[in-house]
mmCIF file of C-alpha atoms in Angstrom:
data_model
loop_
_atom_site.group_PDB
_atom_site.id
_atom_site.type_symbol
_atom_site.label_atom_id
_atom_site.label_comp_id
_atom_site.label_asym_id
_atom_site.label_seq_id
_atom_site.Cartn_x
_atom_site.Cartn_y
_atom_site.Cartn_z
ATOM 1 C CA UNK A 1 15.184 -18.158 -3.253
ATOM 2 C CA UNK A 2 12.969 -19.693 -0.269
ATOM 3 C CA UNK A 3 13.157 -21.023 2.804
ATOM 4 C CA UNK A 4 10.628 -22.240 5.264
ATOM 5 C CA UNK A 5 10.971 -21.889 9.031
ATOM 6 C CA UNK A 6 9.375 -23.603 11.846
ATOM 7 C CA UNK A 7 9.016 -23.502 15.391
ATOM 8 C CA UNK A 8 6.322 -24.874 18.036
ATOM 9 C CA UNK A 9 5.990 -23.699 21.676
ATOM 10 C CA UNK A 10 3.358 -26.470 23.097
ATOM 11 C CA UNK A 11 0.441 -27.288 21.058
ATOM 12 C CA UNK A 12 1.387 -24.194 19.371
ATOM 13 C CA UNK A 13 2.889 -23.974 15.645
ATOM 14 C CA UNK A 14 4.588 -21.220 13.475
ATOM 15 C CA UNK A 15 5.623 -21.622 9.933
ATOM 16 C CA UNK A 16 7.303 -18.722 7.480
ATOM 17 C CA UNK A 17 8.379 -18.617 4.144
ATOM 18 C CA UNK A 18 11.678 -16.671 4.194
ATOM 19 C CA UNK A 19 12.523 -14.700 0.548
ATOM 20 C CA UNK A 20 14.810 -12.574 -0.783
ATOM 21 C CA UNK A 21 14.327 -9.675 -3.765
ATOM 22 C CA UNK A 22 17.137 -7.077 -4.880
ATOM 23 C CA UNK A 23 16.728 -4.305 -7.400
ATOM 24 C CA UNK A 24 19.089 -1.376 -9.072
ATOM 25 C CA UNK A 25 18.566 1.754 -7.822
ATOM 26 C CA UNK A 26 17.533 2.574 -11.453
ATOM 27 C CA UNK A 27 14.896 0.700 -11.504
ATOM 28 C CA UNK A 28 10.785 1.064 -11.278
ATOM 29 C CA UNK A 29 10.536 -0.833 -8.263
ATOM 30 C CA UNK A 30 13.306 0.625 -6.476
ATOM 31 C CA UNK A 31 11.266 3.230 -5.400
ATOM 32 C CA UNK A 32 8.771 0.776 -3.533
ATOM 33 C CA UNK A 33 11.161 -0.142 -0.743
ATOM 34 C CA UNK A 34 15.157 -0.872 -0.414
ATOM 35 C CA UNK A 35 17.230 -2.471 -2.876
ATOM 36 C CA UNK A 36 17.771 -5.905 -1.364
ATOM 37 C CA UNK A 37 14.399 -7.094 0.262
ATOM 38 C CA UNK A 38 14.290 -9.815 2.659
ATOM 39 C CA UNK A 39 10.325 -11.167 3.216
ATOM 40 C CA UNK A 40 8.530 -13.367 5.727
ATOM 41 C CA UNK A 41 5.480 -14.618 5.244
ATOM 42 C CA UNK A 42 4.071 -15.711 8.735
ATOM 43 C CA UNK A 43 1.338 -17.982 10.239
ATOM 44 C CA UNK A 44 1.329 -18.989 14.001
ATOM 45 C CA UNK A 45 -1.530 -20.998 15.357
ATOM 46 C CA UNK A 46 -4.473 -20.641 17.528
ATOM 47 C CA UNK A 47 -3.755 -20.994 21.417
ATOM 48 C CA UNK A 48 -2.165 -19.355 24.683
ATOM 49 C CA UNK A 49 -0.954 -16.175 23.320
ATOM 50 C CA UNK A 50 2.345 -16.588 25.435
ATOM 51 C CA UNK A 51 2.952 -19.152 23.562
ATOM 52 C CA UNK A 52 2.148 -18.171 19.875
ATOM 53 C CA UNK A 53 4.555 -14.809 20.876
ATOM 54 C CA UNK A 54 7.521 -17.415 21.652
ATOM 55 C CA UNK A 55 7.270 -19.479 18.803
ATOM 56 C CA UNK A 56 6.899 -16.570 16.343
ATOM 57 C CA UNK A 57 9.857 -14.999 18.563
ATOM 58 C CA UNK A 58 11.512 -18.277 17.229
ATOM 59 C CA UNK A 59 11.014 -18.256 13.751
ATOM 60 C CA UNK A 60 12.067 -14.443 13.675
ATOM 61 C CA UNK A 61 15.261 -15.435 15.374
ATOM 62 C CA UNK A 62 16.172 -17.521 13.194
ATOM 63 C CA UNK A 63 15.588 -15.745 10.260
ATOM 64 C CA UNK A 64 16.997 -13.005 11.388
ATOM 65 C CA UNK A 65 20.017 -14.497 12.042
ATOM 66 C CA UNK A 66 20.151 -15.715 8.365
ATOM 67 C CA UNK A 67 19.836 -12.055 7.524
ATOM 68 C CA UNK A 68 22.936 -10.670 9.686
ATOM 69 C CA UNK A 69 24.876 -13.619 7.866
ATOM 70 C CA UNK A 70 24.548 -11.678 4.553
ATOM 71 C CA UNK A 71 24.079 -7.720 5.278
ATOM 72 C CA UNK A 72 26.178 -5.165 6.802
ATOM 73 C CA UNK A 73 25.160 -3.658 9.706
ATOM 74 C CA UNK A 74 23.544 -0.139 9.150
ATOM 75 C CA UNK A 75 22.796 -0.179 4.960
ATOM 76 C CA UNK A 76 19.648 1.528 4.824
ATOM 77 C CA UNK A 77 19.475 0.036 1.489
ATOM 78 C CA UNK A 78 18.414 -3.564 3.228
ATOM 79 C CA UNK A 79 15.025 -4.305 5.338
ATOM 80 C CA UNK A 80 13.204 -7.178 6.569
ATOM 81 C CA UNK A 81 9.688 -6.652 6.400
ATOM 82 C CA UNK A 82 6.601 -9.095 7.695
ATOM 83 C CA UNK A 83 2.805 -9.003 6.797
ATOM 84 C CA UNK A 84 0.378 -9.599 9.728
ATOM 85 C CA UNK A 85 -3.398 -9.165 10.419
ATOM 86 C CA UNK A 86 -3.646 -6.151 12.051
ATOM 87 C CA UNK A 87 -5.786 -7.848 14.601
ATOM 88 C CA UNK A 88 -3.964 -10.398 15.744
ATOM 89 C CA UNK A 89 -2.014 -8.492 18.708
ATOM 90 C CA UNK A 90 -0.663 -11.130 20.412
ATOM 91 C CA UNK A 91 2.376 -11.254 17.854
ATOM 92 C CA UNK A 92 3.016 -7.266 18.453
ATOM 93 C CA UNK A 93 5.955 -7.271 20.923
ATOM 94 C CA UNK A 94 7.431 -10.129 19.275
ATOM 95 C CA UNK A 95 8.260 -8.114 16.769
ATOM 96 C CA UNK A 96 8.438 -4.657 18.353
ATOM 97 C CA UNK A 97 11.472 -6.129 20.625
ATOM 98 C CA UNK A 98 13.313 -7.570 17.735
ATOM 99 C CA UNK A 99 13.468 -3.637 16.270
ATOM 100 C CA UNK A 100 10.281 -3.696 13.582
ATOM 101 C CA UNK A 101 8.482 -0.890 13.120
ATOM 102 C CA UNK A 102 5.011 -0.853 11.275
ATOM 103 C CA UNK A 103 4.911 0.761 8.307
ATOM 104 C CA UNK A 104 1.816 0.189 6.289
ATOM 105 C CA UNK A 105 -1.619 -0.910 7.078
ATOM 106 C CA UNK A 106 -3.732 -2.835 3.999
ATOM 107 C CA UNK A 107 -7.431 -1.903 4.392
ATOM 108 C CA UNK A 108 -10.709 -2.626 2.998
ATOM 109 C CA UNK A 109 -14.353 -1.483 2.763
ATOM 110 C CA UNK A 110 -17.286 -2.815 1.162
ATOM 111 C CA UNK A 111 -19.364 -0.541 -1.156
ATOM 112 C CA UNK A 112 -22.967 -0.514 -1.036
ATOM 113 C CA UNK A 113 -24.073 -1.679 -4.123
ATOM 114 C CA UNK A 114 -26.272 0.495 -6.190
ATOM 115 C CA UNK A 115 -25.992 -2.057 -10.106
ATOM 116 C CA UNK A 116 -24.204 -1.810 -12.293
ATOM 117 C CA UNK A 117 -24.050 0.803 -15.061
ATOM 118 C CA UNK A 118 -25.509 0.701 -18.481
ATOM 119 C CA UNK A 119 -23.625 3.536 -19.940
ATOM 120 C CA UNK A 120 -20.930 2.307 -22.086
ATOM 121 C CA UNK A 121 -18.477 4.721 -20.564
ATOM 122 C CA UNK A 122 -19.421 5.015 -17.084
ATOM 123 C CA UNK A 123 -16.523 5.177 -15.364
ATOM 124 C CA UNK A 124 -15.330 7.858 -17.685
ATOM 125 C CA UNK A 125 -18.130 10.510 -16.804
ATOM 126 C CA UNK A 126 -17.008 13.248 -15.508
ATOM 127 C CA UNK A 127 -19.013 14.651 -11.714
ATOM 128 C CA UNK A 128 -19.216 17.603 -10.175
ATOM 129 C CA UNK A 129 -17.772 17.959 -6.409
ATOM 130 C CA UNK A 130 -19.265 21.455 -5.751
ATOM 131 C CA UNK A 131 -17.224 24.794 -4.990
ATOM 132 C CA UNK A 132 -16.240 24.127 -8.966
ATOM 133 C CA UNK A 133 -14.704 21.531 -8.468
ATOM 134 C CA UNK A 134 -14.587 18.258 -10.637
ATOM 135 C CA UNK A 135 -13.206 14.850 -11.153
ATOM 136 C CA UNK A 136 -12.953 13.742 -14.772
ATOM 137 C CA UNK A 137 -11.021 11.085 -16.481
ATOM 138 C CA UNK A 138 -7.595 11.579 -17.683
ATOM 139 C CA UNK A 139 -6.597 10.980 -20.855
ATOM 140 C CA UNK A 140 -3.178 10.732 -22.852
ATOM 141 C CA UNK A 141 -2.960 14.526 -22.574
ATOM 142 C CA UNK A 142 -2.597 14.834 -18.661
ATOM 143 C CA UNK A 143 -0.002 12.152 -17.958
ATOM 144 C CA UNK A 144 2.761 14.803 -17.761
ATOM 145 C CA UNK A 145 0.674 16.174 -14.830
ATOM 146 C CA UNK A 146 -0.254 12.956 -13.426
ATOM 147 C CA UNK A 147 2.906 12.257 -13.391
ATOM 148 C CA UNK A 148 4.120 15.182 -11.383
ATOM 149 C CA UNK A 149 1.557 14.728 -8.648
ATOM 150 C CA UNK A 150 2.708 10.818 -8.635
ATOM 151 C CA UNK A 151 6.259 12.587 -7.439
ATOM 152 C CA UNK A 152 4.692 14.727 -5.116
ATOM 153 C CA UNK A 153 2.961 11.807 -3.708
ATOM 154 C CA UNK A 154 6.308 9.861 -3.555
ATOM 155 C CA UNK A 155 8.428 12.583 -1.986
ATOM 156 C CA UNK A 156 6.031 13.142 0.977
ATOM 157 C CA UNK A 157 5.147 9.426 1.409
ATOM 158 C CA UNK A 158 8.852 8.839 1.411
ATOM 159 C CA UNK A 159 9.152 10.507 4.691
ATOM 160 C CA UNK A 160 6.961 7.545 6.344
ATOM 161 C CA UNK A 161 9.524 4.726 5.442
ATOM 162 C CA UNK A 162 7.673 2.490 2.778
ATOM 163 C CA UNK A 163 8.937 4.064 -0.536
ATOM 164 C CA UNK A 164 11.830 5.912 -1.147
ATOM 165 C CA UNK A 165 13.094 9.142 -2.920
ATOM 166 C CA UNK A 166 15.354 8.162 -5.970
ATOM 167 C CA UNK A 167 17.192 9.775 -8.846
ATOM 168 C CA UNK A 168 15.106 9.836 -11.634
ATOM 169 C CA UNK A 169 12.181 9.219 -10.154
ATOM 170 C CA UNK A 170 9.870 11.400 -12.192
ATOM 171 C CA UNK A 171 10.748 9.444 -15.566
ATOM 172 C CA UNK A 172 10.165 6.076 -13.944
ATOM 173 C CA UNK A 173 6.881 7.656 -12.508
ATOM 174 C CA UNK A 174 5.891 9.323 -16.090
ATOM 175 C CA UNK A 175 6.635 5.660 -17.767
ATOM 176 C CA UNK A 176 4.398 3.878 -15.436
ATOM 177 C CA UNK A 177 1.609 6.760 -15.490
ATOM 178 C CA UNK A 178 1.613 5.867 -19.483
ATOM 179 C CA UNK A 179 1.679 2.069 -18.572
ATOM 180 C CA UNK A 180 -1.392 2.781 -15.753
ATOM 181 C CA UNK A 181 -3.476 4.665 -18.189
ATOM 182 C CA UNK A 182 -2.744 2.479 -21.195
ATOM 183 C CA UNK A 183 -3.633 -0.733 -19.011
ATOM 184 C CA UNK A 184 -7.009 1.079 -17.228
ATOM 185 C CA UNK A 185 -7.830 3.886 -19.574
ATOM 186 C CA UNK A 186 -11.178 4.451 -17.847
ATOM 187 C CA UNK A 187 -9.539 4.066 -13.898
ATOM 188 C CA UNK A 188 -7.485 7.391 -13.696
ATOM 189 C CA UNK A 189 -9.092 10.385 -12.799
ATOM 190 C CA UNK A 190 -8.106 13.782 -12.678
ATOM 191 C CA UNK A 191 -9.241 16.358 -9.656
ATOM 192 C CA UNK A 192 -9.659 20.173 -11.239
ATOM 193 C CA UNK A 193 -11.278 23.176 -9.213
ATOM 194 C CA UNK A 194 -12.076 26.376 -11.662
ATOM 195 C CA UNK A 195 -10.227 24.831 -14.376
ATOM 196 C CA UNK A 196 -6.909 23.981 -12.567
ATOM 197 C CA UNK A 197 -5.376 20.473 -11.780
ATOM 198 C CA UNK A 198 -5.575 19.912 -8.189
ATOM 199 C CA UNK A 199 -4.657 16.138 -7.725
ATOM 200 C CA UNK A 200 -6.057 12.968 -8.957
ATOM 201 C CA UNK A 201 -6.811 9.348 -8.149
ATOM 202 C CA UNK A 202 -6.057 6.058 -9.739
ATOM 203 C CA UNK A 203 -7.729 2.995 -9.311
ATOM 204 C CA UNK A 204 -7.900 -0.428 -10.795
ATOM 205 C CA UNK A 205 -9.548 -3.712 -10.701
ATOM 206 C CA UNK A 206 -8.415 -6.458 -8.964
ATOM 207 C CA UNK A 207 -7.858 -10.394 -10.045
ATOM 208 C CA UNK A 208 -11.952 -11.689 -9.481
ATOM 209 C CA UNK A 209 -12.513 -14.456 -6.913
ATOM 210 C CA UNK A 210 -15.189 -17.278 -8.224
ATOM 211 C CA UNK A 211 -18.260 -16.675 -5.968
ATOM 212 C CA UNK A 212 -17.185 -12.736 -4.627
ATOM 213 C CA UNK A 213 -17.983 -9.673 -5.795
ATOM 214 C CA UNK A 214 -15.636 -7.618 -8.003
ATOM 215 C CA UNK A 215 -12.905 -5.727 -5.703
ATOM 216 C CA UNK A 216 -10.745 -2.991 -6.640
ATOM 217 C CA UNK A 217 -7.675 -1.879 -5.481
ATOM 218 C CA UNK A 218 -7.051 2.317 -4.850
ATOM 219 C CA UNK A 219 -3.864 2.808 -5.760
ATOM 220 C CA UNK A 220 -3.427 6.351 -4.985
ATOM 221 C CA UNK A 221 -4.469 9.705 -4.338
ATOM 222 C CA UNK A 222 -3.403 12.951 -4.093
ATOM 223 C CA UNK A 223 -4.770 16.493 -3.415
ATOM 224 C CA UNK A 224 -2.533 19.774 -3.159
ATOM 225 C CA UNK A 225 -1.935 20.764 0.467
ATOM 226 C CA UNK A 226 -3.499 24.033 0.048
ATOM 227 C CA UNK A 227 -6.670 22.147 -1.470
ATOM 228 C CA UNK A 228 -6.965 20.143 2.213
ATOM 229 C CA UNK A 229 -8.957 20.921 5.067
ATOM 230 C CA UNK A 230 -12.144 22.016 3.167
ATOM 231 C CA UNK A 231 -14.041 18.685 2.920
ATOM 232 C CA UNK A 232 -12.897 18.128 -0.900
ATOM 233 C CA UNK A 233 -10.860 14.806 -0.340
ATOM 234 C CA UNK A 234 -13.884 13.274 0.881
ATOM 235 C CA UNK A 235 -15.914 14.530 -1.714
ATOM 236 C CA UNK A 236 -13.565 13.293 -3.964
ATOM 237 C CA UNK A 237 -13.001 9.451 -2.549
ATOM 238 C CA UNK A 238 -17.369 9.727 -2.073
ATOM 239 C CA UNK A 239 -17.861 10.288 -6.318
ATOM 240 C CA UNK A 240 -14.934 7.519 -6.365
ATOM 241 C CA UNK A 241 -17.123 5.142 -4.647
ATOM 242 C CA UNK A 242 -20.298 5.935 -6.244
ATOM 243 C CA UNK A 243 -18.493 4.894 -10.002
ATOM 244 C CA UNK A 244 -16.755 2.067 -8.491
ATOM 245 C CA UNK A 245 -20.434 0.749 -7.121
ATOM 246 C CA UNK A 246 -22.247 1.723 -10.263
ATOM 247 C CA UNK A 247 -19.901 -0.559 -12.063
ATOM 248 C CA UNK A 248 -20.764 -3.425 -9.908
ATOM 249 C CA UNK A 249 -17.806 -3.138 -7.330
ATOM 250 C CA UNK A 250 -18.301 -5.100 -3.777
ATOM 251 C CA UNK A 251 -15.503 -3.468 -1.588
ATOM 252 C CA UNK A 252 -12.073 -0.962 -2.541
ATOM 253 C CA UNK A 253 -9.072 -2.135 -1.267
ATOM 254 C CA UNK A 254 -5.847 0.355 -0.089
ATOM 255 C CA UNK A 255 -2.963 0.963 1.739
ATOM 256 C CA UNK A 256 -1.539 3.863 3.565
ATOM 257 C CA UNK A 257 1.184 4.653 5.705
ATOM 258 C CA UNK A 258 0.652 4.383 9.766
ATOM 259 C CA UNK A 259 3.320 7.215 10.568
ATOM 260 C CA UNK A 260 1.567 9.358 8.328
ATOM 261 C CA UNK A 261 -1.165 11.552 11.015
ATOM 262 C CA UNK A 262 -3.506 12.356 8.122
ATOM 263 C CA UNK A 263 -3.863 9.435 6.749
ATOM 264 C CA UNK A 264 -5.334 6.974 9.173
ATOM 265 C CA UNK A 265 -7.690 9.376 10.282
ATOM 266 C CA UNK A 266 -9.023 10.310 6.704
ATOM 267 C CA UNK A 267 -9.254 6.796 5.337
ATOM 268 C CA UNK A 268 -11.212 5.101 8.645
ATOM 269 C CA UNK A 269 -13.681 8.400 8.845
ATOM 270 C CA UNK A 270 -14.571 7.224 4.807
ATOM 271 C CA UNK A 271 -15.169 3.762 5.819
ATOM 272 C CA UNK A 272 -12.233 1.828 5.759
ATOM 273 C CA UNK A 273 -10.957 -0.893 7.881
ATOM 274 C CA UNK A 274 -7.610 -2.427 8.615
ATOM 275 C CA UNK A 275 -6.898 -6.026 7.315
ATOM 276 C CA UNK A 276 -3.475 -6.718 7.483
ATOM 277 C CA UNK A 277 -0.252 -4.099 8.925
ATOM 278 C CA UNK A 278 3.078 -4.784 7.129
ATOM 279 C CA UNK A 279 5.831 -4.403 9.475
ATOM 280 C CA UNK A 280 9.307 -3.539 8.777
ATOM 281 C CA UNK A 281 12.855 -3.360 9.930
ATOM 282 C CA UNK A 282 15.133 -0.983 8.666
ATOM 283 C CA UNK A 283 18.646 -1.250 8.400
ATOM 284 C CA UNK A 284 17.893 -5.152 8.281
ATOM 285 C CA UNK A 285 21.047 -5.060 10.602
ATOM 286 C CA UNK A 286 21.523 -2.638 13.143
#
């Protein structure tokens, strides 16, 4: 279900696409966010920024109120989440008043291109990273590993307010694993040091755009904490790059979490750029 808003302050017009999205707690995508999703996708027009602030101040109002209609006040299981360019500033206290928060930033960076590779197989080599250390593809054989870094990954990310902790997490993260690696055999890799797992990375491409170069999206990555500090995660995300250009790649797109204090660091030192910053308000209702 959809509905669009609009408001204009002046010359100045904002339109949204309200939606709503619910899930069991047993399912995949319950672990992505709360169980009953309300969205907003929001453009506002060019002008006098006081302006653009009160009609987006508007639309949120009235969507909001929409929202308080149908939720009870204080369910942590319901949000309200928006998607903004991370540049566009003038729309930042509209939303910080009305109790969003944000959550996520979507970033990009363009790969140099080096052509790409004429080895049948090339983003299935394996490469060294020095110190022993070694990123190879997974196969069949590792999922149950994969897997249990993908829970790892979940449980700390979990404590940054995008995805959530959930019974039965593992299996739903060991099913999808097998669906990842099944759908991008060559896109997973796995990150060893002297012969023992350390983390991995997963990867894939993304839909092509007629006239742009390929893009792919990093879907995640994960290192053990006692693996961190010594230069290996960049190492890592550096071989990454160097397959992904090889193969004819233009840019890598990711997301990470803002509360997270190692993450925004670590991504913008390798390159990386914000693009859009999903906000979020959660309860939907206070």
């Amino acid at each position: 279900m959809t509905e669009v808003l609009r408001a204009r302050r002046g010359a100045v017009p904002a339109e949204a696409t309200a939606g709503f999205s619910s899930f069991r707690a047993d399912e995949a995508e319950a672990l992505w966010g709360a169980l009953r999703r309300h969205t907003l996708e929001l453009t506002c027009g060019d002008g006098d920024r006081d302006a653009r602030r009160a009609a987006v101040g508007e639309v949120l109002d009235v969507w909001l109120d929409d929202v308080i209609a149908v939720e009870e006040p204080g369910d942590e299981e319901s949000s309200c989440t928006v998607r903004l360019p991370s540049d566009d500033t003038d729309l930042v206290l509209a939303l910080l008043t009305r109790g969003f928060a944000p959550v996520t930033i979507d970033a990009v960076r363009r790969l140099s291109s080096s052509g790409r590779s004429d080895a049948a197989h090339g983003l299935a080599d394996a490469h060294g990273l020095g110190d022993g250390a070694l990123l190879r593809a997974a196969s069949a054989s590792d999922t149950p590993a994969l897997a249990a870094f993908d829970a790892l990954l979940l449980s700390h990310e979990a404590d940054f307010g995008a995805v959530f902790r959930r019974p039965g997490a593992e299996q739903l993260l060991l099913a999808s694993m097998t669906d990842r690696l099944r759908s991008w055999p060559d896109w997973t890799w796995l990150i060893e040091q002297d012969g023992a797992a350390l983390g991995y990375v997963h990867a894939f491409p993304e839909a092509e755009t007629p006239g742009s170069p390929p893009r792919a999206y990093l879907d995640a990555m994960y290192l053990a904490p006692d693996a961190r500090g010594a230069g290996l995660g960049r190492r890592v995300i550096d071989a990454v790059h160097g397959i992904l250009a090889g193969e004819g790649t233009g840019s890598v797109r990711l997301d990470y979490s803002v509360a997270n204090p190692q993450s925004g660091p670590f991504w913008s030192r390798l390159g990386y750029r914000p693009v859009t910053t999903t906000w979020q308000r959660r309860p939907s209702v206070r």
